[in-house]
mmCIF file of C-alpha atoms in Angstrom:
data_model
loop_
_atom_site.group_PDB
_atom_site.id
_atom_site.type_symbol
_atom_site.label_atom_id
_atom_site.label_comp_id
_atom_site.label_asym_id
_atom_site.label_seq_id
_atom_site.Cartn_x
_atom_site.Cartn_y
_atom_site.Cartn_z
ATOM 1 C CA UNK A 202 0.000 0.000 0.000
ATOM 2 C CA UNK A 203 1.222 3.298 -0.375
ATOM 3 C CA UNK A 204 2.077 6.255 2.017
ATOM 4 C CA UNK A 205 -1.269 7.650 0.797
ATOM 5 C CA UNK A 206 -2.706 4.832 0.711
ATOM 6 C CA UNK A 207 -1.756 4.496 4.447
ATOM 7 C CA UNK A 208 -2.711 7.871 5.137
ATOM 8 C CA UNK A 209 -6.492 7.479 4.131
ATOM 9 C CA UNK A 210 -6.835 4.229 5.736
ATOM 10 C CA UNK A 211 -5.619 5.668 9.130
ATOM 11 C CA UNK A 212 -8.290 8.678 8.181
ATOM 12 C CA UNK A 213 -11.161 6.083 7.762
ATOM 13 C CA UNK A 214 -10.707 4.625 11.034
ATOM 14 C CA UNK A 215 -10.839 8.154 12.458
ATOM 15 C CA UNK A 216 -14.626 8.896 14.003
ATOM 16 C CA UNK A 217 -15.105 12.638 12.613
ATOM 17 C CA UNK A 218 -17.884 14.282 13.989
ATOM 18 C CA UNK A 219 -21.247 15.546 12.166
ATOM 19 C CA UNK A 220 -19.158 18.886 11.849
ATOM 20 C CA UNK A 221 -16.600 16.929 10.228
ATOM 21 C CA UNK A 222 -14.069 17.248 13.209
ATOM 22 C CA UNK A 223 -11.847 15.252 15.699
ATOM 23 C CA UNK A 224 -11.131 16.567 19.519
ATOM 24 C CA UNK A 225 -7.393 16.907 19.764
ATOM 25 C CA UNK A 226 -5.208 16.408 22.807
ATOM 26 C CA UNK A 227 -1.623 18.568 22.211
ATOM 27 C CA UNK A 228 0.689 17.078 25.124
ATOM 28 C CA UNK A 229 4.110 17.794 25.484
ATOM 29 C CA UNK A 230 6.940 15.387 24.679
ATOM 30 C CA UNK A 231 8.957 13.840 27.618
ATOM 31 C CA UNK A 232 6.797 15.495 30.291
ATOM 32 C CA UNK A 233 3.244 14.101 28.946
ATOM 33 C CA UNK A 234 1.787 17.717 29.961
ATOM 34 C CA UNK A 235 -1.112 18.805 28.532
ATOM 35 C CA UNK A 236 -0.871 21.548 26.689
ATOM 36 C CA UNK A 237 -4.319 22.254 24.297
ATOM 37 C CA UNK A 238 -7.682 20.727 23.647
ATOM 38 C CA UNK A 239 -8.376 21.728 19.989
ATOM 39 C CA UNK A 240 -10.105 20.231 17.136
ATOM 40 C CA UNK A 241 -8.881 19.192 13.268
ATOM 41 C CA UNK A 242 -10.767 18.589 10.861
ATOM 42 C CA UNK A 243 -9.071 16.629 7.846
ATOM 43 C CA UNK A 244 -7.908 19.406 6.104
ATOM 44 C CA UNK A 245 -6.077 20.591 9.230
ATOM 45 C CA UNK A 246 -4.746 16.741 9.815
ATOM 46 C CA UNK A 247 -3.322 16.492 6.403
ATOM 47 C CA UNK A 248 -1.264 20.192 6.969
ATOM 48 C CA UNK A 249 -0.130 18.811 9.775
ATOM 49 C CA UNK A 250 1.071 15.534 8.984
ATOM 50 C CA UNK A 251 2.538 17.220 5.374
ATOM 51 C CA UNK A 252 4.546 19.793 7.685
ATOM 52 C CA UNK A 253 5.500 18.393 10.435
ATOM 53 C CA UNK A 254 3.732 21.197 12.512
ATOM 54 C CA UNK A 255 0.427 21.438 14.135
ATOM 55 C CA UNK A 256 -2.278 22.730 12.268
ATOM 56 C CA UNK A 257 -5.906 22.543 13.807
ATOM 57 C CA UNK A 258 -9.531 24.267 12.963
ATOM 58 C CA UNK A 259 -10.827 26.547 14.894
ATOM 59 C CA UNK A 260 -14.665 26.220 15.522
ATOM 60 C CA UNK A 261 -15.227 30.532 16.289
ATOM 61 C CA UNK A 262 -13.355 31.456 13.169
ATOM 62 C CA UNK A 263 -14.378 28.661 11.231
ATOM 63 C CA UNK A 264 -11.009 28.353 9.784
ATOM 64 C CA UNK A 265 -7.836 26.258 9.576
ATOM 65 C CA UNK A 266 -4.993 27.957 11.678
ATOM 66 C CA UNK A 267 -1.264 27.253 11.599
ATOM 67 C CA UNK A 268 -0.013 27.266 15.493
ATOM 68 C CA UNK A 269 2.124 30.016 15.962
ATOM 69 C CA UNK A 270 1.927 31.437 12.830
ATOM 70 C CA UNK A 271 1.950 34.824 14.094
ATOM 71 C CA UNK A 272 3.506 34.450 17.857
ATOM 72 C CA UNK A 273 6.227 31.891 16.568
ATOM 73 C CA UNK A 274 5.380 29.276 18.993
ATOM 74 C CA UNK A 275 4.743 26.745 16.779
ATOM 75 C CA UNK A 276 5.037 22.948 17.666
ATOM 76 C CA UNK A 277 6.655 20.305 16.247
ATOM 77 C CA UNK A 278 4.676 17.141 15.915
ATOM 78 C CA UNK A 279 6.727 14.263 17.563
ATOM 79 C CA UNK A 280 3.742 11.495 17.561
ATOM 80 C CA UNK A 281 0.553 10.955 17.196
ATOM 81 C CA UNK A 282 -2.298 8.370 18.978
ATOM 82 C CA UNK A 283 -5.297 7.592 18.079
ATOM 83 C CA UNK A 284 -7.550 6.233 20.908
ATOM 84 C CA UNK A 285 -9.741 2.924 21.055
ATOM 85 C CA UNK A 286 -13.039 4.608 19.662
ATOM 86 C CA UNK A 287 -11.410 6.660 16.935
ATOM 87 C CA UNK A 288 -12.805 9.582 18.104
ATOM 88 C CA UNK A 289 -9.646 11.447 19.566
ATOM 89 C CA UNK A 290 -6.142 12.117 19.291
ATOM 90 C CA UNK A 291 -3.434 12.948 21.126
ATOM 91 C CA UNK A 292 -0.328 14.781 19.472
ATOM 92 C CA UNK A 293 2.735 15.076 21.264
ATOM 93 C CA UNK A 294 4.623 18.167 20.602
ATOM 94 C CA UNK A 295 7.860 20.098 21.438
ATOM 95 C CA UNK A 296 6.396 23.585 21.669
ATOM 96 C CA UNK A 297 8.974 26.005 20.598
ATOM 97 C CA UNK A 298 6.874 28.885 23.535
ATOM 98 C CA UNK A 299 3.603 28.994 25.507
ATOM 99 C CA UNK A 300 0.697 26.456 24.318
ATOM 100 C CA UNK A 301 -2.156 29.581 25.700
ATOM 101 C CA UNK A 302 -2.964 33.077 24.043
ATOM 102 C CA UNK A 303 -2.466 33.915 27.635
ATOM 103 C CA UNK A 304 0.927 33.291 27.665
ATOM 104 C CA UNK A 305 0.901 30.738 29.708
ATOM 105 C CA UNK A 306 2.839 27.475 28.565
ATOM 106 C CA UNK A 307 -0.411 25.697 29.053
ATOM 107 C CA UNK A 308 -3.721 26.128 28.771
ATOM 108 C CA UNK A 309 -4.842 24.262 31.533
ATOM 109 C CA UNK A 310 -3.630 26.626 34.260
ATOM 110 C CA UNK A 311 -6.299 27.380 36.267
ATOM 111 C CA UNK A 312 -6.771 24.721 39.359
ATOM 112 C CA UNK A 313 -9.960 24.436 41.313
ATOM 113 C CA UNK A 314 -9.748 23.990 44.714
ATOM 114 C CA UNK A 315 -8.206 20.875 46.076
ATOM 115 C CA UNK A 316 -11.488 20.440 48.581
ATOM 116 C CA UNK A 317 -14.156 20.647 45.531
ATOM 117 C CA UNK A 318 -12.834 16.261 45.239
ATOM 118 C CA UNK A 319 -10.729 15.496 48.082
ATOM 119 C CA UNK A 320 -12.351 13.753 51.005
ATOM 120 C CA UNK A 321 -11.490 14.742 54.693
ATOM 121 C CA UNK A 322 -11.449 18.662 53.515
ATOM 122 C CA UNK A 323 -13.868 21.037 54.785
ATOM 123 C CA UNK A 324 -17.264 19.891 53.647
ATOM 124 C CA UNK A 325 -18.697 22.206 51.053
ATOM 125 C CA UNK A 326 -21.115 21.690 48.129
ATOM 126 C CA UNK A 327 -19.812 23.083 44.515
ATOM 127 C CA UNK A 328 -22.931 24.994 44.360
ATOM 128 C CA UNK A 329 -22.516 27.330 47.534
ATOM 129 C CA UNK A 330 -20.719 30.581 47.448
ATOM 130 C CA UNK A 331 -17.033 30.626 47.609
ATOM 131 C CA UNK A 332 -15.726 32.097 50.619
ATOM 132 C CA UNK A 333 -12.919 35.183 51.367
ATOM 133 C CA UNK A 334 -10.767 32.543 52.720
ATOM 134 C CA UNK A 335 -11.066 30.459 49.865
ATOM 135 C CA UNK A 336 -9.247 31.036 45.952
ATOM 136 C CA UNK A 337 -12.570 31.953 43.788
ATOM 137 C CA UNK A 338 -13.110 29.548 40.826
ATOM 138 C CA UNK A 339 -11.351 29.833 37.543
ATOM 139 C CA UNK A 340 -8.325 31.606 39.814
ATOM 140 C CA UNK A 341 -5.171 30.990 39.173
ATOM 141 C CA UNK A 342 -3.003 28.906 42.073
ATOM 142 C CA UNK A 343 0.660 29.320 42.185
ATOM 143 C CA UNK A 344 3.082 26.882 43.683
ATOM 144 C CA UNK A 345 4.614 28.471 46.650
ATOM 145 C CA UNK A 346 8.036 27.651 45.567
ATOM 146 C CA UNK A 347 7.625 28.922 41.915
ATOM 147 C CA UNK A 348 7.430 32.478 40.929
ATOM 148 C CA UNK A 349 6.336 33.102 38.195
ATOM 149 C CA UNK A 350 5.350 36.238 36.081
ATOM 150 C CA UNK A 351 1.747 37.281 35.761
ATOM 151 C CA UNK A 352 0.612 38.132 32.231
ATOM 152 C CA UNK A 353 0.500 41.735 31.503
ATOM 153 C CA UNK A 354 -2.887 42.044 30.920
ATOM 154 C CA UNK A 355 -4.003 40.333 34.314
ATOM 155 C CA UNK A 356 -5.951 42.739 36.934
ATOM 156 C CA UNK A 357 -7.149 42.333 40.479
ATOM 157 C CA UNK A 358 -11.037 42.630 40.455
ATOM 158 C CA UNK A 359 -12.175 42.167 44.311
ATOM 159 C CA UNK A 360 -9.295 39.496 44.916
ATOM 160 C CA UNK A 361 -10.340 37.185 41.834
ATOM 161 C CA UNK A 362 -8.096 37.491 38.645
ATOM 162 C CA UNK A 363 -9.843 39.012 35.483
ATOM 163 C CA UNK A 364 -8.348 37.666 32.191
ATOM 164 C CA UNK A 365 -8.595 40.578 30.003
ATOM 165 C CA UNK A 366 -6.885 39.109 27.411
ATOM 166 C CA UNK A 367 -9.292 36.263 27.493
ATOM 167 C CA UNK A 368 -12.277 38.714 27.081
ATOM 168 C CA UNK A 369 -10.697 40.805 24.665
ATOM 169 C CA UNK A 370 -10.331 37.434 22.512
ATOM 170 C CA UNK A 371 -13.688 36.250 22.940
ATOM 171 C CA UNK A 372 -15.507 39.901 22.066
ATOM 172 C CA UNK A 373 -12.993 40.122 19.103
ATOM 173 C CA UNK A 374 -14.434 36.305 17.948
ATOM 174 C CA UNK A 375 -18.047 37.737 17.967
ATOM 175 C CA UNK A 376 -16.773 40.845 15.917
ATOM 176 C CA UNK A 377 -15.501 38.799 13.288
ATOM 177 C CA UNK A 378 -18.451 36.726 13.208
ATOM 178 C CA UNK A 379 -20.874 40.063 12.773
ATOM 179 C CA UNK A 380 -18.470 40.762 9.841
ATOM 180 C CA UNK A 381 -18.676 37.596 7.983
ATOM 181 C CA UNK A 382 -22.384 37.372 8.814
ATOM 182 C CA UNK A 383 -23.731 40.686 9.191
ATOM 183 C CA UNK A 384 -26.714 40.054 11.144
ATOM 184 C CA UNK A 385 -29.448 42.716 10.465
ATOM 185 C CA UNK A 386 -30.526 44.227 13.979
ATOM 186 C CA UNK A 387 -26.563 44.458 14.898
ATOM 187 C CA UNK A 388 -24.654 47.675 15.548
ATOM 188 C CA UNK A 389 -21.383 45.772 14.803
ATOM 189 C CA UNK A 390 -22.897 45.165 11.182
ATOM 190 C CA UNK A 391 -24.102 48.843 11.198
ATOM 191 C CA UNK A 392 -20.112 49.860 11.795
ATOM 192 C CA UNK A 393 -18.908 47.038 8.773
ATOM 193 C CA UNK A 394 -21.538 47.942 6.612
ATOM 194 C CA UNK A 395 -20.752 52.050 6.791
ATOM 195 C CA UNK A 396 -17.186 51.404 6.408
ATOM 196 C CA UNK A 397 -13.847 52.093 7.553
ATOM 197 C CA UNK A 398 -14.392 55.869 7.921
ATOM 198 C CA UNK A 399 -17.482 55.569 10.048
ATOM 199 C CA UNK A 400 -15.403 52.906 12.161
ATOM 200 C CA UNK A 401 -12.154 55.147 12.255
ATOM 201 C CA UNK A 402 -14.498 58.654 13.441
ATOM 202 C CA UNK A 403 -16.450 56.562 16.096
ATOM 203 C CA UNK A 404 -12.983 55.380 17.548
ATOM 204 C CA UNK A 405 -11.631 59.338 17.480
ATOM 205 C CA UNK A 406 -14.704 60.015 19.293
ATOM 206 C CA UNK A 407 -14.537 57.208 21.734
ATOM 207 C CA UNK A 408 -10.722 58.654 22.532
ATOM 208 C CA UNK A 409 -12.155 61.630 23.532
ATOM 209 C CA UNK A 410 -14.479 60.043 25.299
ATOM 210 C CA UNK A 411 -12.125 58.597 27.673
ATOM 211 C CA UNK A 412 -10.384 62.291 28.253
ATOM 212 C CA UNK A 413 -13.041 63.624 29.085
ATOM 213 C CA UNK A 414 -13.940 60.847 31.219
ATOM 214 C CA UNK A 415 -10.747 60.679 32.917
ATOM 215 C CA UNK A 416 -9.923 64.705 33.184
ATOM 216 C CA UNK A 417 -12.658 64.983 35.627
ATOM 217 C CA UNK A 418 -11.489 62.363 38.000
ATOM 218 C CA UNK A 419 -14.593 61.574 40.030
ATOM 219 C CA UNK A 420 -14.114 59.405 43.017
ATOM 220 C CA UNK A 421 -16.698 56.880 41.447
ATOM 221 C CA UNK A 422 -14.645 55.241 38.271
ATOM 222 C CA UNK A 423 -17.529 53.988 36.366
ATOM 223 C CA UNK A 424 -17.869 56.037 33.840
ATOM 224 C CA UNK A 425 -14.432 56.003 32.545
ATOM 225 C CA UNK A 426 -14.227 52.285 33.009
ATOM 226 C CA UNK A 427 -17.113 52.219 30.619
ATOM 227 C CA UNK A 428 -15.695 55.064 27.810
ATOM 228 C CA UNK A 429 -12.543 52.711 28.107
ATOM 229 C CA UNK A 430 -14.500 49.981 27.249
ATOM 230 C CA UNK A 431 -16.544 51.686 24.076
ATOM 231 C CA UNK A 432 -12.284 52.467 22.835
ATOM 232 C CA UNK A 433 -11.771 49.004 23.346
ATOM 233 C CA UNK A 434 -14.665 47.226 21.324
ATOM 234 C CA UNK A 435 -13.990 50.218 18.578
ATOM 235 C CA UNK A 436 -10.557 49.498 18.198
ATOM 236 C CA UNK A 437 -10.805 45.909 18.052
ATOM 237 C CA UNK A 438 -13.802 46.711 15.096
ATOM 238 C CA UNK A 439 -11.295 48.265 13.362
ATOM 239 C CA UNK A 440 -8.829 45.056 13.800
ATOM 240 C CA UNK A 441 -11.163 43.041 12.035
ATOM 241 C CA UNK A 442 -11.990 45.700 9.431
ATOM 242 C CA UNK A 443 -8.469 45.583 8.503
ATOM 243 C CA UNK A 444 -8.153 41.917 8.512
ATOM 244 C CA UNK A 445 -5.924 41.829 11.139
ATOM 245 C CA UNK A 446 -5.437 39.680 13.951
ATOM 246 C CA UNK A 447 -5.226 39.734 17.656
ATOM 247 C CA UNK A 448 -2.523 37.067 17.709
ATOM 248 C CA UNK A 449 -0.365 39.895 15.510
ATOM 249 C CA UNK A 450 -0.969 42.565 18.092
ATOM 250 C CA UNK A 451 -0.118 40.652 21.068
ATOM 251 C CA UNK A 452 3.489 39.622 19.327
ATOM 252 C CA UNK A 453 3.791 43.483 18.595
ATOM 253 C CA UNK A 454 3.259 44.064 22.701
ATOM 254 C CA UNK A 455 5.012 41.008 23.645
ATOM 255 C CA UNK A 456 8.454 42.185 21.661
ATOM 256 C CA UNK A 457 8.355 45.323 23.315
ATOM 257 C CA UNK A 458 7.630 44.440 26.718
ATOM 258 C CA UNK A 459 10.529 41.979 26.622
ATOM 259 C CA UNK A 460 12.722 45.465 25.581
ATOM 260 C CA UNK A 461 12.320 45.630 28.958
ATOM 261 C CA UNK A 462 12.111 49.803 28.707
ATOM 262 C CA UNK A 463 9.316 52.287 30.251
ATOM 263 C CA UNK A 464 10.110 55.277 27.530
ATOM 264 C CA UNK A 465 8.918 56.396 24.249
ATOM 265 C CA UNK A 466 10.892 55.330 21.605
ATOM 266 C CA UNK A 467 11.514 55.748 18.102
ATOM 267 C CA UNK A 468 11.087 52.935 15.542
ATOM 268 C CA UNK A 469 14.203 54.416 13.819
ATOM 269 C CA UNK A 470 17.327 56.225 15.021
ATOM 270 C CA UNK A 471 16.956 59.877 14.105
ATOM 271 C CA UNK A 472 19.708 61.440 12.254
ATOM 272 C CA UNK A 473 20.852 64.680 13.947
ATOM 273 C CA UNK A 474 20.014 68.318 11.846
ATOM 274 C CA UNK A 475 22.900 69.576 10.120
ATOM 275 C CA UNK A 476 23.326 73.019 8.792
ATOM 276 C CA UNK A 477 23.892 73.868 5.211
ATOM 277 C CA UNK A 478 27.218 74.561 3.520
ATOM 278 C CA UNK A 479 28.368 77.697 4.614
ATOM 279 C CA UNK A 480 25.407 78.163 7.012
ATOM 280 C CA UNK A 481 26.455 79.535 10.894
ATOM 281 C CA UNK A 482 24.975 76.591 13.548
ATOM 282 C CA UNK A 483 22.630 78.377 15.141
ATOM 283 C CA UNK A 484 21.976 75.558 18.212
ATOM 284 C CA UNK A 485 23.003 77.332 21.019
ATOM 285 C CA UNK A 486 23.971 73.905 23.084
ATOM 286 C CA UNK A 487 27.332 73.977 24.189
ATOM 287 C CA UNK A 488 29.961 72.288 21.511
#
């Protein structure tokens, strides 16, 4: 038989899905961590057994995607297992940087609560309200003896972490879905359907918004929490308006906050002013 030959007969045995998809399991080589729970659909399993990377499909996008296309942590396929129903696979990788958009290495970094499963703990149902004493759900728990550095876009909301990046994502998912659908009823659609000049003057005003917001400094924040949230949702229309993605900006961010520098900065050294031939200098710093 040959290599395709091989190929389709290992894809026959696979158990796609009515959507045409398999539930992948990306673990890391050596240590057996998990890394990602993603799907493929063929498309994406052929790409990835062609290049030797992962590629996978992603279900909000309704796209293929190449893993760290844009943030460079792609991983390298190592092996592959199919389990005893056909309906999953694991792929073990060496990830060349963090499995999460989070930027953390995996994705499965928020613990529950050792007492939600372990008997002889404090008794308390799953359903009652977390207490003060206790880490809220979906926090993140650090190993005492490991420090390690919170993403930049982490903030403390009343003592439970608040992914920002993770909300930014998922309202950026629903904006590219109003722009490939264009639901009538949607002020998204009304933005993508008036253009990019439309989208570019809302986001000048929103701007202002937050100036004005912020310039008159009232002791109650909620107001300029909310203008900062209109710049946000406008800006990220205009990401998708210009095709662009949020992976792309995060790399941008990511480079410079590994510069490891607070100040403005220009993209390009600037070439000191020079007077003309036979022209007197007329800076009056000290030679």
């Amino acid at each position: 038989m040959s290599e395709d030959g091989r190929v389709q007969d290992w894809m026959s045995r696979m158990r796609w899905d009515e959507q045409g998809l398999l539930p992948v399991i990306i673990v890391q080589e050596g240590s057996g961590e998990v890394l990602t729970l993603a799907y493929m659909n063929q498309e994406a399993f052929l790409h990835t057994l062609k290049s030797g990377e992962v590629w996978l499909y992603s279900r909000s996008r309704r796209a293929l995607w190449h893993k760290g296309e844009t943030s460079g942590n792609i991983q390298k396929v190592v092996g592959m297992r199919l389990d005893c129903d056909g309906d999953a696979l694991v792929v073990s990788v060496e990830p060349q940087g963090p499995a999460c958009h989070t930027g953390a290495w995996t994705c499965f970094h928020r613990p529950l609560p050792a007492h939600f499963f372990q008997q002889g703990a404090s008794a308390r149902s799953l359903s009652s309200a977390p207490s003060t004493a206790d880490p809220l759900p979906g926090a993140v728990q650090e190993k005492p003896s490991v420090k390690k550095e919170e993403p930049f876009w982490a903030v403390e909301v009343g003592g439970s972490e608040a992914a920002l990046g993770a909300v930014l994502e998922e309202l950026y998912v629903r904006i590219e879905e109003r722009r490939h659908e264009l639901p009538d009823g949607s002020y998204t659609t009304y933005l993508f359907r008036e253009g990019t000049d439309k989208i570019l003057k809302k986001l000048g005003e929103e701007a202002v918004e937050v100036i004005i917001a912020a310039s008159k400094n009232p002791s109650d924040q909620t107001d300029l929490l909310e203008e900062m949230a209109d710049l946000l949702y406008h800006l990220l229309v205009l990401v998708s308006a210009k095709e662009l993605k949020l992976e792309a900006l995060a790399h941008v961010l990511r480079a410079r906050l590994s510069m490891n520098r607070d100040r403005k900065y220009s993209r390009r050294p600037v070439e000191p002013l020079q007077p003309a031939t036979g022209e007197k200098n007329t800076d009056d710093t000290n030679e």
